[in-house]
C-alpha positions as MATLAB code, in Angstrom:
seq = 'XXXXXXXXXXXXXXXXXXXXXXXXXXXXXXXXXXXXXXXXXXXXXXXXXXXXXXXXXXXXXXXXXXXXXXXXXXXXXXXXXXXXXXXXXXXXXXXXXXXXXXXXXXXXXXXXXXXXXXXXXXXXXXXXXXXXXXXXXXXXXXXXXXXXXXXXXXXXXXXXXXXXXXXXXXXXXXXXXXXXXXXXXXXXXXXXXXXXXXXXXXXXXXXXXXXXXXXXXXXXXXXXXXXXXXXXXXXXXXXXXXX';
ca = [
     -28.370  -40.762   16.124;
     -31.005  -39.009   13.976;
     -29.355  -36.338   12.545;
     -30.997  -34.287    9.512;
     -29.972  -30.989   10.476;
     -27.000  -30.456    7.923;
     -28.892  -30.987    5.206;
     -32.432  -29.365    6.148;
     -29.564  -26.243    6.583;
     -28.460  -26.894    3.169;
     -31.890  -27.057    1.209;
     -33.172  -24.338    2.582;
     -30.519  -21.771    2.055;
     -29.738  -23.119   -1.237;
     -33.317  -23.544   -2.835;
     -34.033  -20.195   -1.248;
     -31.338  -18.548   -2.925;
     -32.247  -19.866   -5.820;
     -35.562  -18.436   -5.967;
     -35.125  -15.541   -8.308;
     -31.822  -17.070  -10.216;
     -32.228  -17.536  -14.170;
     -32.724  -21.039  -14.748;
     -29.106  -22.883  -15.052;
     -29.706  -26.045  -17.761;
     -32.840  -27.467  -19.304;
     -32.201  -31.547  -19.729;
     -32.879  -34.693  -18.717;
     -35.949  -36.578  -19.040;
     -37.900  -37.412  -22.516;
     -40.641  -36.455  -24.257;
     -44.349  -35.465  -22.909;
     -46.203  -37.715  -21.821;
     -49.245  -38.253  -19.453;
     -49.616  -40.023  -16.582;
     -52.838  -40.992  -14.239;
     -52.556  -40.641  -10.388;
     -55.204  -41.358   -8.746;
     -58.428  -39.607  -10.244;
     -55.861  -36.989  -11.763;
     -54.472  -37.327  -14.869;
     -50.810  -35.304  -15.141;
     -49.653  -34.269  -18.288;
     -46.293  -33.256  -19.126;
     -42.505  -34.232  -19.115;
     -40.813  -36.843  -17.142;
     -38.296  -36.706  -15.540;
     -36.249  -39.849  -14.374;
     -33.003  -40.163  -11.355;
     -32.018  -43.300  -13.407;
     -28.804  -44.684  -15.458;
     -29.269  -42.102  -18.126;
     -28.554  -39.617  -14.847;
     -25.536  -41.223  -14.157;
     -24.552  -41.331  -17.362;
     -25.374  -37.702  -17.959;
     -23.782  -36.418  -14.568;
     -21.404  -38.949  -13.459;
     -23.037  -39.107   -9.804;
     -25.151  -41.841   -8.616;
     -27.369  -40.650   -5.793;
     -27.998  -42.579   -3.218;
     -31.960  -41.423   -3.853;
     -33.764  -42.604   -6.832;
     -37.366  -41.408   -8.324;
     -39.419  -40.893  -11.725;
     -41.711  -37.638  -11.595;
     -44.163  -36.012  -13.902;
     -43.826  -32.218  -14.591;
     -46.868  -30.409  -15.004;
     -47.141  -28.836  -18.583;
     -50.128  -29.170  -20.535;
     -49.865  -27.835  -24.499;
     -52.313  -25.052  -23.907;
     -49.361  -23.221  -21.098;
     -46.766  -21.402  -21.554;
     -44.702  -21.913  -18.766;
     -41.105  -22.675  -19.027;
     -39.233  -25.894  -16.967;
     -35.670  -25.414  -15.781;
     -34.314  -28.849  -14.700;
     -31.131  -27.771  -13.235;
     -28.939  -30.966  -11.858;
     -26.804  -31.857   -8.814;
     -27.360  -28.730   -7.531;
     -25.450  -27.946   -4.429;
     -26.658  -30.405   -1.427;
     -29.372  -32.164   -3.873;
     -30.136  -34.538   -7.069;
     -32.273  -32.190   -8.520;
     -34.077  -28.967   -8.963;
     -37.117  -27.950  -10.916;
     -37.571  -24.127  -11.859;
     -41.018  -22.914  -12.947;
     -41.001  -19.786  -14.829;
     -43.714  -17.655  -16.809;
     -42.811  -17.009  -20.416;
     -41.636  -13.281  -19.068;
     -39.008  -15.209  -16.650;
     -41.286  -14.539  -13.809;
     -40.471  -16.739  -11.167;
     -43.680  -19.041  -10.519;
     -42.554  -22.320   -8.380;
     -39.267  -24.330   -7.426;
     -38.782  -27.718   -6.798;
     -35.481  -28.885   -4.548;
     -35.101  -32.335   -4.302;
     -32.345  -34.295   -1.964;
     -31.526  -37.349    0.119;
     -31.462  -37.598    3.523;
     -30.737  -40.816    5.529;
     -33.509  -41.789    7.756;
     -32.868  -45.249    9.479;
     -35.191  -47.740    9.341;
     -37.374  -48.940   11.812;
     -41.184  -49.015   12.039;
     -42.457  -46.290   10.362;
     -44.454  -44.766   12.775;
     -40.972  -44.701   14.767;
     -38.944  -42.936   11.337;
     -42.066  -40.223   10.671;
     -41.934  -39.802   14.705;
     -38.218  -39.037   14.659;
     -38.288  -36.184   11.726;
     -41.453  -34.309   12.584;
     -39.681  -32.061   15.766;
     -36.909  -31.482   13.385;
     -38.483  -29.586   11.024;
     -40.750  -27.857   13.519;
     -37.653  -26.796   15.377;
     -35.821  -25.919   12.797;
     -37.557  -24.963    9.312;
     -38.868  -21.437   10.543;
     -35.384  -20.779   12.550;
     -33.550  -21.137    9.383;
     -36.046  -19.376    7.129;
     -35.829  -16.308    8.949;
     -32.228  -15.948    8.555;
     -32.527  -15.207    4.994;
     -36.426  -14.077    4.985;
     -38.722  -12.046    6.680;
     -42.112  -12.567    8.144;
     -41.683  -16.180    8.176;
     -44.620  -18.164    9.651;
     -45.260  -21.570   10.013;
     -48.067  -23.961   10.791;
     -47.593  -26.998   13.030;
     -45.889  -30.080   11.084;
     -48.279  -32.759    9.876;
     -48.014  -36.421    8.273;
     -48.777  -36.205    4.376;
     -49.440  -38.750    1.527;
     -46.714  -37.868   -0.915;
     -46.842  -39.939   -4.505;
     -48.741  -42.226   -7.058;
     -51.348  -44.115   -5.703;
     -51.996  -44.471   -2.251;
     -48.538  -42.310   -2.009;
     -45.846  -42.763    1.013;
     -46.714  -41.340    4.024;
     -44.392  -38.331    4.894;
     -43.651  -35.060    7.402;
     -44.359  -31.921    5.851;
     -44.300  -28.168    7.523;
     -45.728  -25.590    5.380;
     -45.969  -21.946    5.793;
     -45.124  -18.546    4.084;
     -42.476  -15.913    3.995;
     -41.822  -12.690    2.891;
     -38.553  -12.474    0.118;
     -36.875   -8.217    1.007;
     -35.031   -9.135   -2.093;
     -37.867   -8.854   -4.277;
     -40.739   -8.082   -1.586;
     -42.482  -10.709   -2.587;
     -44.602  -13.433   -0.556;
     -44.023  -16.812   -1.162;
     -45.374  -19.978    0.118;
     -42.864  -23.030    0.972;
     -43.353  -26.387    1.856;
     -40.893  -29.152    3.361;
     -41.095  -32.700    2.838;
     -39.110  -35.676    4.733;
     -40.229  -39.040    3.001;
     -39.128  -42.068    4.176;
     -38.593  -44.673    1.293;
     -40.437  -47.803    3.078;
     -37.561  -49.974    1.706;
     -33.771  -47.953    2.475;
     -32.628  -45.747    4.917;
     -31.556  -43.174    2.436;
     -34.793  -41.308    1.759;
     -36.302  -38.296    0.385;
     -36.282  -34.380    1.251;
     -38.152  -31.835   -0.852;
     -38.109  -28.514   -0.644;
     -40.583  -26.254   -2.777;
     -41.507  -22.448   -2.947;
     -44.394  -21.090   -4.238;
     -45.040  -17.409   -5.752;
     -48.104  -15.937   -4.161;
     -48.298  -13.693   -6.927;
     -48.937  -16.694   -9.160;
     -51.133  -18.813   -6.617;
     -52.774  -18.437   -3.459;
     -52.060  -21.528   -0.979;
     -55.744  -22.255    1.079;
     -56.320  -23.972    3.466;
     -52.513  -25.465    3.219;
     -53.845  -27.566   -0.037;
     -50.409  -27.861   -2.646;
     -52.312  -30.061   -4.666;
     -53.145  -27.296   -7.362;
     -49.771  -26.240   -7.769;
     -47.426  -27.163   -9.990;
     -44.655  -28.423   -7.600;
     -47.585  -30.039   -5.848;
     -49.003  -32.206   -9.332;
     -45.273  -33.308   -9.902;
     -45.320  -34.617   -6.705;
     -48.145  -36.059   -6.940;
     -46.834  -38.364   -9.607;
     -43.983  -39.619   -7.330;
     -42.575  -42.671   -7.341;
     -39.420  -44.406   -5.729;
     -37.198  -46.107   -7.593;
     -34.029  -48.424   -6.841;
     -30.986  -45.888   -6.581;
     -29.151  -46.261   -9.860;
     -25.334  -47.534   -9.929;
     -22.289  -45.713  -11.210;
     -20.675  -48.126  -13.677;
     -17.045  -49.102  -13.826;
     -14.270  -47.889  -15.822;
     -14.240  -51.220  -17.328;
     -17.563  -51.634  -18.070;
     -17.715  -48.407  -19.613;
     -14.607  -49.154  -22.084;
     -16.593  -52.353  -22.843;
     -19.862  -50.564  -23.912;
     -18.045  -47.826  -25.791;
     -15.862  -50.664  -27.459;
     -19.534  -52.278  -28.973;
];
C-alpha cells in the first residue's frame, strides 16, 4: 500500500522547526559554477548526493541528485548546507548577511512504487491535499492552501511532480511565510523524491503561486536525478587507504 504519511509528518515538522534555527554546517559541494536550464542560466554552488556524500557522512541514501544553489557574486546571501538532517539527505538554509532567515530547502526520499506514471502522480496528489494543511496547522497558524497540482520539477524538460503550495503564519516570530511541497517520482526507482521549502514573505512575495524567482525555486530548477550512490565496504575502504 501507498503509504507516505510518516514521512510527509516528518518533513514538515522538522523543516518547519527549522525555520528560524542558526544554520548547523556549511559543506559539501565544490566551487561556483554556472549552469544553463532551460533559457535560465543558474549561477552558483553545486551541490552533489554522490560518493564524496558517503564518504563525508557515512550514509548512502537511497535518493540521489546534483543541484545548483543560487548565488551570484554581486549577493550577499549566506548558504547553510546542513546534512542528514533528521528524516532527510539534505537541507539548504538561505540567510541574509544579518542572519535573517530568507528560504529553506528540505530534501528527502520517499518510496513511491512504480507503475505508470500517471498511476504514481495519481496516488500522491490526495495525500498531500489531505494532509499538508492538517499538519501545518499543528505547529502554525493561518495556514491556507491551494488545491494540489502536477509540476515540472528539474533541468530540461524536468520530471513531472505533485506539488501543494500555500502560506502560513509562524506565532514564533509572526511572520508569514510561503511553503511549497514536492513528491517527485524518479521515472526509473521506486525510491523517489520529497521536497519541502519555506519561503520568507518578508524577503519575497509568492504571485500567482510562481516559485520560479525564488531561490529554493532556481535550485530546483537545476535538478537532476542521479543513480543513488553505494556505501563501500570495510574492505574496500582498507584497500584505498592502503594506496
Amino acid at each position: 500500500m501507498f503509504r507516505p504519511i510518516n514521512l510527509i509528518i516528518l518533513a514538515v515538522l522538522i523543516a518547519g522547526s527549522l525555520l528560524v534555527a542558526r544554520e548547523a554546517m556549511r559543506r559539501g559541494g565544490p566551487a561556483d559554477v554556472s549552469g544553463a536550464v532551460g533559457e535560465q542560466v543558474v549561477i552558483g554552488r553545486t551541490y552533489r548526493v554522490d560518493q564524496g556524500f558517503v564518504s563525508r557522512t557515512g550514509q548512502a541514501p537511497g535518493v540521489a541528485f546534483t543541484v545548483i544553489l543560487p548565488k551570484r557574486p554581486e549577493q550577499t546571501h549566506t548558504i547553510g548546507v546542513e546534512e542528514l538532517p533528521e528524516g532527510g539527505v539534505v537541507q539548504f538554509n538561505f540567510r541574509a548577511i544579518d542572519e535573517t532567515f530568507l528560504e529553506s530547502l528540505f530534501m528527502a526520499p520517499i518510496r513511491i512504487p512504480l507503475a505508470d506514471m500517471d498511476e504514481r502522480l495519481a496516488a500522491i496528489g490526495p495525500k498531500l491535499a489531505e494532509q499538508g494543511p492538517a499538519l501545518l496547522g499543528r505547529k502554525f497558524e493561518d495556514v491556507t492552501a491551494e488545491p494540489v497540482r502536477e509540476v515540472r520539477v528539474g533541468a530540461g524538460e524536468g520530471y513531472r511532480a505533485m506539488e501543494l503550495r500555500g502560506t502560513y503564519l509562524d506565532p514564533r516570530d509572526e511572520a508569514r511565510y510561503s511553503y511549497r511541497f514536492i513528491a517527485l517520482p524518479d521515472p526509473e526507482r521506486a525510491e523517489s523524491l520529497y521536497a519541502v521549502s519555506h519561503i520568507n514573505q518578508a524577503h519575497l512575495a509568492i504571485e500567482g503561486g510562481d516559485f520560479g524567482p525564488s531561490l529554493t525555486g532556481k535550485a530546483l530548477s537545476t535538478l537532476r536525478l542521479t543513480a543513488p550512490p553505494v556505501r563501500e565496504s570495510a574492505q574496500e575502504q582498507g584497500g584505498a587507504g592502503s594506496e
